[in-house]
Amino acid sequence: WSRREVELSTRVQMAEVETAPAAAAAAAPVEAVAEAEVDPRAAKQAAAKSYLQEKVQPVLSSALAEVAKTTPDDPVQFVIDYLREMNPIGKPPPPKKVVFVLGGPGSGKGTQCERIVKDFGWDHFSAGDLLRAEVESKSPEGKMIGDMIRNGQIVPGHITVGLLKKAIEGSTAPGVLVDGFPRKIDQAGMFESAVGPAEFVLFFDCPEEVMEARLLERGKTSGRSDDNIKSIKKRFKTFVDQSMPVVSYYAAKDMVHQVDATMTIDQVYARVSTLFGREIPAPAAAPAPAPAAAPAPAP
């Protein structure tokens, strides 16, 4: 070959090497090229748009159509409620009705709660019973609680609230009676934060001497370590000093229903039952026996 032919051949070979990548890219499948050129942000945006169009837009359109039909005063709240109805899985359960039952030791709270449970289907949780169950568990916390109960002291609020919260969350009843709680104003705040507000407070008003006589009589068969005169006196003082301010606190909110607990069990319940939507009157008193006939006059 002449010198000129060699140079021309070399140039042609170099040109083929330089253009090979472009030729290979041109021959590559279209899908591969497209995959290499996709922007990750654009892919996310496309996925989000698809999700909104398929999952969200139909529901919102339906909600807005209902707003147009009903023209509610608060359209935003209407849409919120509508969306909750459309998604029952994500809808929070309705708040549990809770009634605080307060009164001094021996005022008859437990007896009245038993009757409400029977007639209205509510659950009854006694703060004292829950605490005593923890004592019987023999846990370190239970031992501490037992010592405080025997000394007539109030158990720390966070312990009692935790036990009540667990019991209430496990209830399927339409409402819950919380017996003997809150015993301090700060406990009321803890409960409202952890569980929710109460419907009202049922307060059994009873003089100390009447409650003392009842507790001493109960102590003959109850087996409770705090049904003795020394513990009873401490419990009375604790109730007056720390729990009566709770009654006053709720009374200022117009949430207290006070019942005279010196009446008979049936008479008290006749008053209490009206607060739960149905009056259950006390049984009629038995008629007095007829007076004995006067002896016949002597002949």
PDB file of C-alpha atoms in Angstrom:
ATOM      1  CA  TRP A   1       0.000   0.000   0.000  1.00  0.00           C
ATOM      2  CA  SER A   2       1.049   3.551  -0.616  1.00  0.00           C
ATOM      3  CA  ARG A   3       1.672   5.805   2.284  1.00  0.00           C
ATOM      4  CA  ARG A   4      -1.584   7.639   1.539  1.00  0.00           C
ATOM      5  CA  GLU A   5      -3.628   4.398   1.537  1.00  0.00           C
ATOM      6  CA  VAL A   6      -2.242   3.393   4.937  1.00  0.00           C
ATOM      7  CA  GLU A   7      -3.205   6.730   6.464  1.00  0.00           C
ATOM      8  CA  LEU A   8      -6.709   6.505   5.070  1.00  0.00           C
ATOM      9  CA  SER A   9      -7.159   2.950   6.442  1.00  0.00           C
ATOM     10  CA  THR A  10      -5.984   4.020   9.894  1.00  0.00           C
ATOM     11  CA  ARG A  11      -8.392   6.943   9.980  1.00  0.00           C
ATOM     12  CA  VAL A  12     -11.318   4.693   9.070  1.00  0.00           C
ATOM     13  CA  GLN A  13     -10.505   2.203  11.862  1.00  0.00           C
ATOM     14  CA  MET A  14     -10.239   4.981  14.465  1.00  0.00           C
ATOM     15  CA  ALA A  15     -13.562   6.418  13.361  1.00  0.00           C
ATOM     16  CA  GLU A  16     -15.205   2.996  13.828  1.00  0.00           C
ATOM     17  CA  VAL A  17     -13.857   2.710  17.379  1.00  0.00           C
ATOM     18  CA  GLU A  18     -15.113   6.192  18.306  1.00  0.00           C
ATOM     19  CA  THR A  19     -18.589   5.594  16.955  1.00  0.00           C
ATOM     20  CA  ALA A  20     -19.038   2.089  18.405  1.00  0.00           C
ATOM     21  CA  PRO A  21     -20.579   3.182  21.754  1.00  0.00           C
ATOM     22  CA  ALA A  22     -23.127   5.372  20.018  1.00  0.00           C
ATOM     23  CA  ALA A  23     -23.995   2.569  17.646  1.00  0.00           C
ATOM     24  CA  ALA A  24     -24.350   0.123  20.530  1.00  0.00           C
ATOM     25  CA  ALA A  25     -26.619   2.534  22.390  1.00  0.00           C
ATOM     26  CA  ALA A  26     -28.720   2.971  19.285  1.00  0.00           C
ATOM     27  CA  ALA A  27     -29.061  -0.782  18.969  1.00  0.00           C
ATOM     28  CA  ALA A  28     -29.889  -1.331  22.688  1.00  0.00           C
ATOM     29  CA  PRO A  29     -33.485  -2.100  23.673  1.00  0.00           C
ATOM     30  CA  VAL A  30     -35.681   0.952  24.243  1.00  0.00           C
ATOM     31  CA  GLU A  31     -36.618  -0.229  27.768  1.00  0.00           C
ATOM     32  CA  ALA A  32     -32.970  -0.289  28.882  1.00  0.00           C
ATOM     33  CA  VAL A  33     -32.380   3.235  27.653  1.00  0.00           C
ATOM     34  CA  ALA A  34     -35.543   4.490  29.330  1.00  0.00           C
ATOM     35  CA  GLU A  35     -34.572   2.823  32.608  1.00  0.00           C
ATOM     36  CA  ALA A  36     -31.184   4.517  32.579  1.00  0.00           C
ATOM     37  CA  GLU A  37     -32.704   7.942  31.970  1.00  0.00           C
ATOM     38  CA  VAL A  38     -35.520   7.824  34.642  1.00  0.00           C
ATOM     39  CA  ASP A  39     -35.186  10.409  37.433  1.00  0.00           C
ATOM     40  CA  PRO A  40     -35.880   8.808  40.905  1.00  0.00           C
ATOM     41  CA  ARG A  41     -37.750  11.935  42.026  1.00  0.00           C
ATOM     42  CA  ALA A  42     -39.958  11.798  38.984  1.00  0.00           C
ATOM     43  CA  ALA A  43     -40.729   8.150  39.703  1.00  0.00           C
ATOM     44  CA  LYS A  44     -41.799   8.979  43.269  1.00  0.00           C
ATOM     45  CA  GLN A  45     -43.960  11.832  42.060  1.00  0.00           C
ATOM     46  CA  ALA A  46     -45.629   9.582  39.518  1.00  0.00           C
ATOM     47  CA  ALA A  47     -46.337   6.945  42.179  1.00  0.00           C
ATOM     48  CA  ALA A  48     -47.774   9.543  44.544  1.00  0.00           C
ATOM     49  CA  LYS A  49     -49.999  10.957  41.799  1.00  0.00           C
ATOM     50  CA  SER A  50     -51.270   7.487  40.974  1.00  0.00           C
ATOM     51  CA  TYR A  51     -52.016   6.787  44.648  1.00  0.00           C
ATOM     52  CA  LEU A  52     -53.936  10.037  45.082  1.00  0.00           C
ATOM     53  CA  GLN A  53     -55.964   9.443  41.936  1.00  0.00           C
ATOM     54  CA  GLU A  54     -56.848   5.848  42.786  1.00  0.00           C
ATOM     55  CA  LYS A  55     -57.228   5.895  46.577  1.00  0.00           C
ATOM     56  CA  VAL A  56     -57.834   9.429  47.842  1.00  0.00           C
ATOM     57  CA  GLN A  57     -59.613  11.387  45.140  1.00  0.00           C
ATOM     58  CA  PRO A  58     -62.728   9.146  44.991  1.00  0.00           C
ATOM     59  CA  VAL A  59     -63.273   9.332  48.756  1.00  0.00           C
ATOM     60  CA  LEU A  60     -62.750  13.091  48.936  1.00  0.00           C
ATOM     61  CA  SER A  61     -65.017  13.629  45.956  1.00  0.00           C
ATOM     62  CA  SER A  62     -67.717  11.602  47.685  1.00  0.00           C
ATOM     63  CA  ALA A  63     -67.283  13.581  50.917  1.00  0.00           C
ATOM     64  CA  LEU A  64     -67.464  16.922  49.102  1.00  0.00           C
ATOM     65  CA  ALA A  65     -70.575  15.764  47.255  1.00  0.00           C
ATOM     66  CA  GLU A  66     -72.225  15.045  50.619  1.00  0.00           C
ATOM     67  CA  VAL A  67     -71.186  18.483  51.862  1.00  0.00           C
ATOM     68  CA  ALA A  68     -72.863  20.064  48.830  1.00  0.00           C
ATOM     69  CA  LYS A  69     -76.050  18.077  49.513  1.00  0.00           C
ATOM     70  CA  THR A  70     -76.344  18.751  53.248  1.00  0.00           C
ATOM     71  CA  THR A  71     -74.639  22.189  53.546  1.00  0.00           C
ATOM     72  CA  PRO A  72     -73.548  21.648  57.191  1.00  0.00           C
ATOM     73  CA  ASP A  73     -72.690  24.589  59.434  1.00  0.00           C
ATOM     74  CA  ASP A  74     -69.191  23.190  59.967  1.00  0.00           C
ATOM     75  CA  PRO A  75     -68.171  21.611  56.649  1.00  0.00           C
ATOM     76  CA  VAL A  76     -64.651  20.749  57.831  1.00  0.00           C
ATOM     77  CA  GLN A  77     -65.910  18.754  60.814  1.00  0.00           C
ATOM     78  CA  PHE A  78     -68.520  17.138  58.564  1.00  0.00           C
ATOM     79  CA  VAL A  79     -65.797  15.933  56.196  1.00  0.00           C
ATOM     80  CA  ILE A  80     -63.725  14.614  59.120  1.00  0.00           C
ATOM     81  CA  ASP A  81     -66.690  12.653  60.499  1.00  0.00           C
ATOM     82  CA  TYR A  82     -67.601  11.397  57.025  1.00  0.00           C
ATOM     83  CA  LEU A  83     -64.086  10.113  56.388  1.00  0.00           C
ATOM     84  CA  ARG A  84     -64.073   8.316  59.725  1.00  0.00           C
ATOM     85  CA  GLU A  85     -67.337   6.599  58.821  1.00  0.00           C
ATOM     86  CA  MET A  86     -65.897   5.580  55.457  1.00  0.00           C
ATOM     87  CA  ASN A  87     -62.871   4.038  57.215  1.00  0.00           C
ATOM     88  CA  PRO A  88     -64.200   2.158  60.269  1.00  0.00           C
ATOM     89  CA  ILE A  89     -60.870   0.390  60.812  1.00  0.00           C
ATOM     90  CA  GLY A  90     -59.131   3.672  61.491  1.00  0.00           C
ATOM     91  CA  LYS A  91     -62.052   5.153  63.436  1.00  0.00           C
ATOM     92  CA  PRO A  92     -61.331   5.519  67.179  1.00  0.00           C
ATOM     93  CA  PRO A  93     -63.766   3.725  69.496  1.00  0.00           C
ATOM     94  CA  PRO A  94     -66.465   5.856  71.124  1.00  0.00           C
ATOM     95  CA  PRO A  95     -65.412   7.234  74.515  1.00  0.00           C
ATOM     96  CA  LYS A  96     -66.394   5.068  77.465  1.00  0.00           C
ATOM     97  CA  LYS A  97     -68.923   6.599  79.850  1.00  0.00           C
ATOM     98  CA  VAL A  98     -67.276   6.901  83.241  1.00  0.00           C
ATOM     99  CA  VAL A  99     -68.927   7.869  86.530  1.00  0.00           C
ATOM    100  CA  PHE A 100     -66.839   8.537  89.632  1.00  0.00           C
ATOM    101  CA  VAL A 101     -68.451   7.149  92.803  1.00  0.00           C
ATOM    102  CA  LEU A 102     -67.289   8.931  95.947  1.00  0.00           C
ATOM    103  CA  GLY A 103     -68.173   8.765  99.611  1.00  0.00           C
ATOM    104  CA  GLY A 104     -66.548   8.042 102.932  1.00  0.00           C
ATOM    105  CA  PRO A 105     -65.577   4.508 103.967  1.00  0.00           C
ATOM    106  CA  GLY A 106     -68.789   2.662 104.802  1.00  0.00           C
ATOM    107  CA  SER A 107     -71.101   5.070 102.964  1.00  0.00           C
ATOM    108  CA  GLY A 108     -72.530   2.219 100.878  1.00  0.00           C
ATOM    109  CA  LYS A 109     -70.805   2.904  97.547  1.00  0.00           C
ATOM    110  CA  GLY A 110     -70.088  -0.732  96.797  1.00  0.00           C
ATOM    111  CA  THR A 111     -73.625  -1.928  97.522  1.00  0.00           C
ATOM    112  CA  GLN A 112     -75.166   0.666  95.237  1.00  0.00           C
ATOM    113  CA  CYS A 113     -72.654  -0.052  92.472  1.00  0.00           C
ATOM    114  CA  GLU A 114     -73.590  -3.741  92.544  1.00  0.00           C
ATOM    115  CA  ARG A 115     -77.220  -2.854  91.864  1.00  0.00           C
ATOM    116  CA  ILE A 116     -76.341  -0.481  89.013  1.00  0.00           C
ATOM    117  CA  VAL A 117     -74.289  -3.268  87.403  1.00  0.00           C
ATOM    118  CA  LYS A 118     -77.228  -5.669  87.684  1.00  0.00           C
ATOM    119  CA  ASP A 119     -79.917  -3.304  86.364  1.00  0.00           C
ATOM    120  CA  PHE A 120     -77.995  -1.253  83.780  1.00  0.00           C
ATOM    121  CA  GLY A 121     -75.202  -3.564  82.611  1.00  0.00           C
ATOM    122  CA  TRP A 122     -72.360  -1.259  83.583  1.00  0.00           C
ATOM    123  CA  ASP A 123     -68.985  -2.476  84.824  1.00  0.00           C
ATOM    124  CA  HIS A 124     -67.827  -1.651  88.333  1.00  0.00           C
ATOM    125  CA  PHE A 125     -64.192  -1.124  89.166  1.00  0.00           C
ATOM    126  CA  SER A 126     -63.224  -0.328  92.705  1.00  0.00           C
ATOM    127  CA  ALA A 127     -59.899   1.407  93.012  1.00  0.00           C
ATOM    128  CA  GLY A 128     -59.508  -0.274  96.384  1.00  0.00           C
ATOM    129  CA  ASP A 129     -60.239  -3.754  94.977  1.00  0.00           C
ATOM    130  CA  LEU A 130     -57.736  -3.273  92.157  1.00  0.00           C
ATOM    131  CA  LEU A 131     -55.112  -2.173  94.649  1.00  0.00           C
ATOM    132  CA  ARG A 132     -55.845  -5.108  96.970  1.00  0.00           C
ATOM    133  CA  ALA A 133     -55.545  -7.507  94.025  1.00  0.00           C
ATOM    134  CA  GLU A 134     -52.102  -6.054  93.367  1.00  0.00           C
ATOM    135  CA  VAL A 135     -51.220  -6.575  97.039  1.00  0.00           C
ATOM    136  CA  GLU A 136     -52.267 -10.230  96.789  1.00  0.00           C
ATOM    137  CA  SER A 137     -49.991 -10.658  93.776  1.00  0.00           C
ATOM    138  CA  LYS A 138     -47.024 -10.349  96.208  1.00  0.00           C
ATOM    139  CA  SER A 139     -45.162  -8.059  93.817  1.00  0.00           C
ATOM    140  CA  PRO A 140     -42.770  -5.432  95.251  1.00  0.00           C
ATOM    141  CA  GLU A 141     -45.267  -2.772  94.227  1.00  0.00           C
ATOM    142  CA  GLY A 142     -48.031  -4.783  95.910  1.00  0.00           C
ATOM    143  CA  LYS A 143     -46.050  -4.904  99.163  1.00  0.00           C
ATOM    144  CA  MET A 144     -45.639  -1.131  99.109  1.00  0.00           C
ATOM    145  CA  ILE A 145     -49.360  -0.692  98.431  1.00  0.00           C
ATOM    146  CA  GLY A 146     -50.240  -3.025 101.312  1.00  0.00           C
ATOM    147  CA  ASP A 147     -48.157  -1.026 103.783  1.00  0.00           C
ATOM    148  CA  MET A 148     -49.790   2.230 102.685  1.00  0.00           C
ATOM    149  CA  ILE A 149     -53.326   0.805 102.933  1.00  0.00           C
ATOM    150  CA  ARG A 150     -52.712  -0.502 106.464  1.00  0.00           C
ATOM    151  CA  ASN A 151     -51.463   2.955 107.470  1.00  0.00           C
ATOM    152  CA  GLY A 152     -54.484   4.687 105.966  1.00  0.00           C
ATOM    153  CA  GLN A 153     -52.351   6.462 103.360  1.00  0.00           C
ATOM    154  CA  ILE A 154     -53.262   7.226  99.748  1.00  0.00           C
ATOM    155  CA  VAL A 155     -51.432   5.155  97.137  1.00  0.00           C
ATOM    156  CA  PRO A 156     -49.543   7.250  94.513  1.00  0.00           C
ATOM    157  CA  GLY A 157     -51.919   8.339  91.785  1.00  0.00           C
ATOM    158  CA  HIS A 158     -49.990   6.986  88.820  1.00  0.00           C
ATOM    159  CA  ILE A 159     -50.253   3.437  90.209  1.00  0.00           C
ATOM    160  CA  THR A 160     -54.008   3.628  90.715  1.00  0.00           C
ATOM    161  CA  VAL A 161     -54.599   5.322  87.352  1.00  0.00           C
ATOM    162  CA  GLY A 162     -52.559   2.654  85.592  1.00  0.00           C
ATOM    163  CA  LEU A 163     -54.627  -0.149  87.142  1.00  0.00           C
ATOM    164  CA  LEU A 164     -57.903   1.620  86.323  1.00  0.00           C
ATOM    165  CA  LYS A 165     -56.870   2.383  82.750  1.00  0.00           C
ATOM    166  CA  LYS A 166     -56.072  -1.265  82.109  1.00  0.00           C
ATOM    167  CA  ALA A 167     -59.409  -2.399  83.569  1.00  0.00           C
ATOM    168  CA  ILE A 168     -61.483   0.187  81.665  1.00  0.00           C
ATOM    169  CA  GLU A 169     -59.798  -0.541  78.334  1.00  0.00           C
ATOM    170  CA  GLY A 170     -60.722  -4.192  78.742  1.00  0.00           C
ATOM    171  CA  SER A 171     -64.395  -3.411  79.420  1.00  0.00           C
ATOM    172  CA  THR A 172     -67.121  -3.950  76.809  1.00  0.00           C
ATOM    173  CA  ALA A 173     -69.936  -2.480  78.949  1.00  0.00           C
ATOM    174  CA  PRO A 174     -71.737   0.753  77.949  1.00  0.00           C
ATOM    175  CA  GLY A 175     -70.315   2.511  80.976  1.00  0.00           C
ATOM    176  CA  VAL A 176     -67.982   2.116  83.922  1.00  0.00           C
ATOM    177  CA  LEU A 177     -68.389   2.961  87.594  1.00  0.00           C
ATOM    178  CA  VAL A 178     -65.101   3.957  89.207  1.00  0.00           C
ATOM    179  CA  ASP A 179     -65.623   3.412  92.911  1.00  0.00           C
ATOM    180  CA  GLY A 180     -63.539   5.333  95.447  1.00  0.00           C
ATOM    181  CA  PHE A 181     -61.606   7.442  92.953  1.00  0.00           C
ATOM    182  CA  PRO A 182     -60.231  10.075  92.509  1.00  0.00           C
ATOM    183  CA  ARG A 183     -59.119  10.611  96.077  1.00  0.00           C
ATOM    184  CA  LYS A 184     -57.040  13.712  95.318  1.00  0.00           C
ATOM    185  CA  ILE A 185     -57.406  16.514  92.802  1.00  0.00           C
ATOM    186  CA  ASP A 186     -54.152  15.636  91.067  1.00  0.00           C
ATOM    187  CA  GLN A 187     -55.476  12.099  90.531  1.00  0.00           C
ATOM    188  CA  ALA A 188     -58.465  13.582  88.716  1.00  0.00           C
ATOM    189  CA  GLY A 189     -56.106  15.325  86.313  1.00  0.00           C
ATOM    190  CA  MET A 190     -54.042  12.169  85.793  1.00  0.00           C
ATOM    191  CA  PHE A 191     -57.171  10.166  84.997  1.00  0.00           C
ATOM    192  CA  GLU A 192     -58.503  12.709  82.511  1.00  0.00           C
ATOM    193  CA  SER A 193     -55.149  12.756  80.721  1.00  0.00           C
ATOM    194  CA  ALA A 194     -54.771   8.969  80.621  1.00  0.00           C
ATOM    195  CA  VAL A 195     -58.401   7.849  80.142  1.00  0.00           C
ATOM    196  CA  GLY A 196     -60.761  10.807  79.638  1.00  0.00           C
ATOM    197  CA  PRO A 197     -63.263  12.967  81.527  1.00  0.00           C
ATOM    198  CA  ALA A 198     -66.026  11.581  83.738  1.00  0.00           C
ATOM    199  CA  GLU A 199     -69.735  12.010  82.969  1.00  0.00           C
ATOM    200  CA  PHE A 200     -70.498  13.053  86.540  1.00  0.00           C
ATOM    201  CA  VAL A 201     -69.653  12.318  90.181  1.00  0.00           C
ATOM    202  CA  LEU A 202     -72.018  10.305  92.379  1.00  0.00           C
ATOM    203  CA  PHE A 203     -71.407  11.337  95.994  1.00  0.00           C
ATOM    204  CA  PHE A 204     -72.843   9.422  98.956  1.00  0.00           C
ATOM    205  CA  ASP A 205     -73.125  11.759 101.927  1.00  0.00           C
ATOM    206  CA  CYS A 206     -73.055   9.980 105.280  1.00  0.00           C
ATOM    207  CA  PRO A 207     -72.124  11.048 108.861  1.00  0.00           C
ATOM    208  CA  GLU A 208     -68.945   9.602 110.309  1.00  0.00           C
ATOM    209  CA  GLU A 209     -70.647   7.830 113.211  1.00  0.00           C
ATOM    210  CA  VAL A 210     -72.958   5.931 110.843  1.00  0.00           C
ATOM    211  CA  MET A 211     -70.060   4.874 108.627  1.00  0.00           C
ATOM    212  CA  GLU A 212     -68.012   3.777 111.652  1.00  0.00           C
ATOM    213  CA  ALA A 213     -70.795   1.523 112.926  1.00  0.00           C
ATOM    214  CA  ARG A 214     -71.191  -0.037 109.472  1.00  0.00           C
ATOM    215  CA  LEU A 215     -67.479  -0.720 109.076  1.00  0.00           C
ATOM    216  CA  LEU A 216     -67.095  -2.290 112.500  1.00  0.00           C
ATOM    217  CA  GLU A 217     -70.014  -4.572 111.736  1.00  0.00           C
ATOM    218  CA  ARG A 218     -68.531  -5.463 108.356  1.00  0.00           C
ATOM    219  CA  GLY A 219     -65.166  -6.155 109.948  1.00  0.00           C
ATOM    220  CA  LYS A 220     -66.653  -9.110 111.839  1.00  0.00           C
ATOM    221  CA  THR A 221     -66.852 -11.086 108.576  1.00  0.00           C
ATOM    222  CA  SER A 222     -64.908  -9.199 105.862  1.00  0.00           C
ATOM    223  CA  GLY A 223     -61.414 -10.300 106.837  1.00  0.00           C
ATOM    224  CA  ARG A 224     -60.074  -6.928 105.639  1.00  0.00           C
ATOM    225  CA  SER A 225     -57.018  -5.675 107.513  1.00  0.00           C
ATOM    226  CA  ASP A 226     -58.318  -2.081 107.455  1.00  0.00           C
ATOM    227  CA  ASP A 227     -61.716  -2.828 109.040  1.00  0.00           C
ATOM    228  CA  ASN A 228     -60.523  -2.027 112.567  1.00  0.00           C
ATOM    229  CA  ILE A 229     -61.142   1.077 114.626  1.00  0.00           C
ATOM    230  CA  LYS A 230     -57.577   2.432 114.297  1.00  0.00           C
ATOM    231  CA  SER A 231     -57.495   2.147 110.499  1.00  0.00           C
ATOM    232  CA  ILE A 232     -61.090   3.385 110.243  1.00  0.00           C
ATOM    233  CA  LYS A 233     -60.228   6.614 112.070  1.00  0.00           C
ATOM    234  CA  LYS A 234     -57.230   7.178 109.795  1.00  0.00           C
ATOM    235  CA  ARG A 235     -59.371   6.544 106.709  1.00  0.00           C
ATOM    236  CA  PHE A 236     -61.983   9.043 107.852  1.00  0.00           C
ATOM    237  CA  LYS A 237     -59.341  11.721 108.372  1.00  0.00           C
ATOM    238  CA  THR A 238     -57.753  10.983 104.992  1.00  0.00           C
ATOM    239  CA  PHE A 239     -61.128  11.219 103.254  1.00  0.00           C
ATOM    240  CA  VAL A 240     -62.032  14.530 104.864  1.00  0.00           C
ATOM    241  CA  ASP A 241     -58.593  16.086 104.323  1.00  0.00           C
ATOM    242  CA  GLN A 242     -57.902  14.921 100.782  1.00  0.00           C
ATOM    243  CA  SER A 243     -61.035  13.559  99.109  1.00  0.00           C
ATOM    244  CA  MET A 244     -63.632  16.133 100.131  1.00  0.00           C
ATOM    245  CA  PRO A 245     -61.691  18.809  98.186  1.00  0.00           C
ATOM    246  CA  VAL A 246     -62.223  16.576  95.125  1.00  0.00           C
ATOM    247  CA  VAL A 247     -65.985  16.665  95.727  1.00  0.00           C
ATOM    248  CA  SER A 248     -65.821  20.451  96.050  1.00  0.00           C
ATOM    249  CA  TYR A 249     -63.730  20.644  92.860  1.00  0.00           C
ATOM    250  CA  TYR A 250     -66.349  18.796  90.823  1.00  0.00           C
ATOM    251  CA  ALA A 251     -69.222  20.563  92.571  1.00  0.00           C
ATOM    252  CA  ALA A 252     -67.813  23.860  91.293  1.00  0.00           C
ATOM    253  CA  LYS A 253     -68.142  22.337  87.802  1.00  0.00           C
ATOM    254  CA  ASP A 254     -71.749  21.344  88.509  1.00  0.00           C
ATOM    255  CA  MET A 255     -70.852  17.676  88.071  1.00  0.00           C
ATOM    256  CA  VAL A 256     -71.822  16.279  91.502  1.00  0.00           C
ATOM    257  CA  HIS A 257     -75.032  14.397  92.300  1.00  0.00           C
ATOM    258  CA  GLN A 258     -75.246  14.124  96.093  1.00  0.00           C
ATOM    259  CA  VAL A 259     -77.350  11.397  97.725  1.00  0.00           C
ATOM    260  CA  ASP A 260     -78.250  11.020 101.406  1.00  0.00           C
ATOM    261  CA  ALA A 261     -76.663   7.677 102.299  1.00  0.00           C
ATOM    262  CA  THR A 262     -78.316   7.370 105.717  1.00  0.00           C
ATOM    263  CA  MET A 263     -81.536   6.106 104.120  1.00  0.00           C
ATOM    264  CA  THR A 264     -82.220   2.414 103.562  1.00  0.00           C
ATOM    265  CA  ILE A 265     -80.448   0.656 100.708  1.00  0.00           C
ATOM    266  CA  ASP A 266     -83.653   0.614  98.635  1.00  0.00           C
ATOM    267  CA  GLN A 267     -84.399   4.281  99.295  1.00  0.00           C
ATOM    268  CA  VAL A 268     -80.889   5.305  98.300  1.00  0.00           C
ATOM    269  CA  TYR A 269     -81.100   3.240  95.130  1.00  0.00           C
ATOM    270  CA  ALA A 270     -84.408   4.794  94.149  1.00  0.00           C
ATOM    271  CA  ARG A 271     -82.554   8.114  94.000  1.00  0.00           C
ATOM    272  CA  VAL A 272     -79.454   6.699  92.325  1.00  0.00           C
ATOM    273  CA  SER A 273     -81.279   4.823  89.559  1.00  0.00           C
ATOM    274  CA  THR A 274     -82.808   8.038  88.182  1.00  0.00           C
ATOM    275  CA  LEU A 275     -79.297   9.268  87.344  1.00  0.00           C
ATOM    276  CA  PHE A 276     -78.875   6.334  84.968  1.00  0.00           C
ATOM    277  CA  GLY A 277     -82.092   6.927  83.052  1.00  0.00           C
ATOM    278  CA  ARG A 278     -84.657   4.823  84.876  1.00  0.00           C
ATOM    279  CA  GLU A 279     -86.164   5.153  88.342  1.00  0.00           C
ATOM    280  CA  ILE A 280     -86.351   1.935  90.306  1.00  0.00           C
ATOM    281  CA  PRO A 281     -88.585   2.765  93.279  1.00  0.00           C
ATOM    282  CA  ALA A 282     -88.053   1.343  96.723  1.00  0.00           C
ATOM    283  CA  PRO A 283     -90.357  -1.550  97.598  1.00  0.00           C
ATOM    284  CA  ALA A 284     -93.484  -0.526  99.424  1.00  0.00           C
ATOM    285  CA  ALA A 285     -93.244  -0.877 103.174  1.00  0.00           C
ATOM    286  CA  ALA A 286     -94.999  -3.892 104.629  1.00  0.00           C
ATOM    287  CA  PRO A 287     -98.319  -2.970 106.242  1.00  0.00           C
ATOM    288  CA  ALA A 288     -98.256  -2.610 109.992  1.00  0.00           C
ATOM    289  CA  PRO A 289     -99.742  -5.578 111.838  1.00  0.00           C
ATOM    290  CA  ALA A 290    -103.311  -5.144 113.006  1.00  0.00           C
ATOM    291  CA  PRO A 291    -103.630  -4.252 116.670  1.00  0.00           C
ATOM    292  CA  ALA A 292    -104.462  -7.139 118.948  1.00  0.00           C
ATOM    293  CA  ALA A 293    -108.103  -7.406 119.905  1.00  0.00           C
ATOM    294  CA  ALA A 294    -108.974  -6.074 123.333  1.00  0.00           C
ATOM    295  CA  PRO A 295    -109.793  -8.788 125.858  1.00  0.00           C
ATOM    296  CA  ALA A 296    -113.474  -9.340 126.461  1.00  0.00           C
ATOM    297  CA  PRO A 297    -114.779  -7.708 129.637  1.00  0.00           C
ATOM    298  CA  ALA A 298    -115.179 -10.017 132.593  1.00  0.00           C
ATOM    299  CA  PRO A 299    -118.775 -10.965 133.261  1.00  0.00           C
TER     300      PRO A 299
END
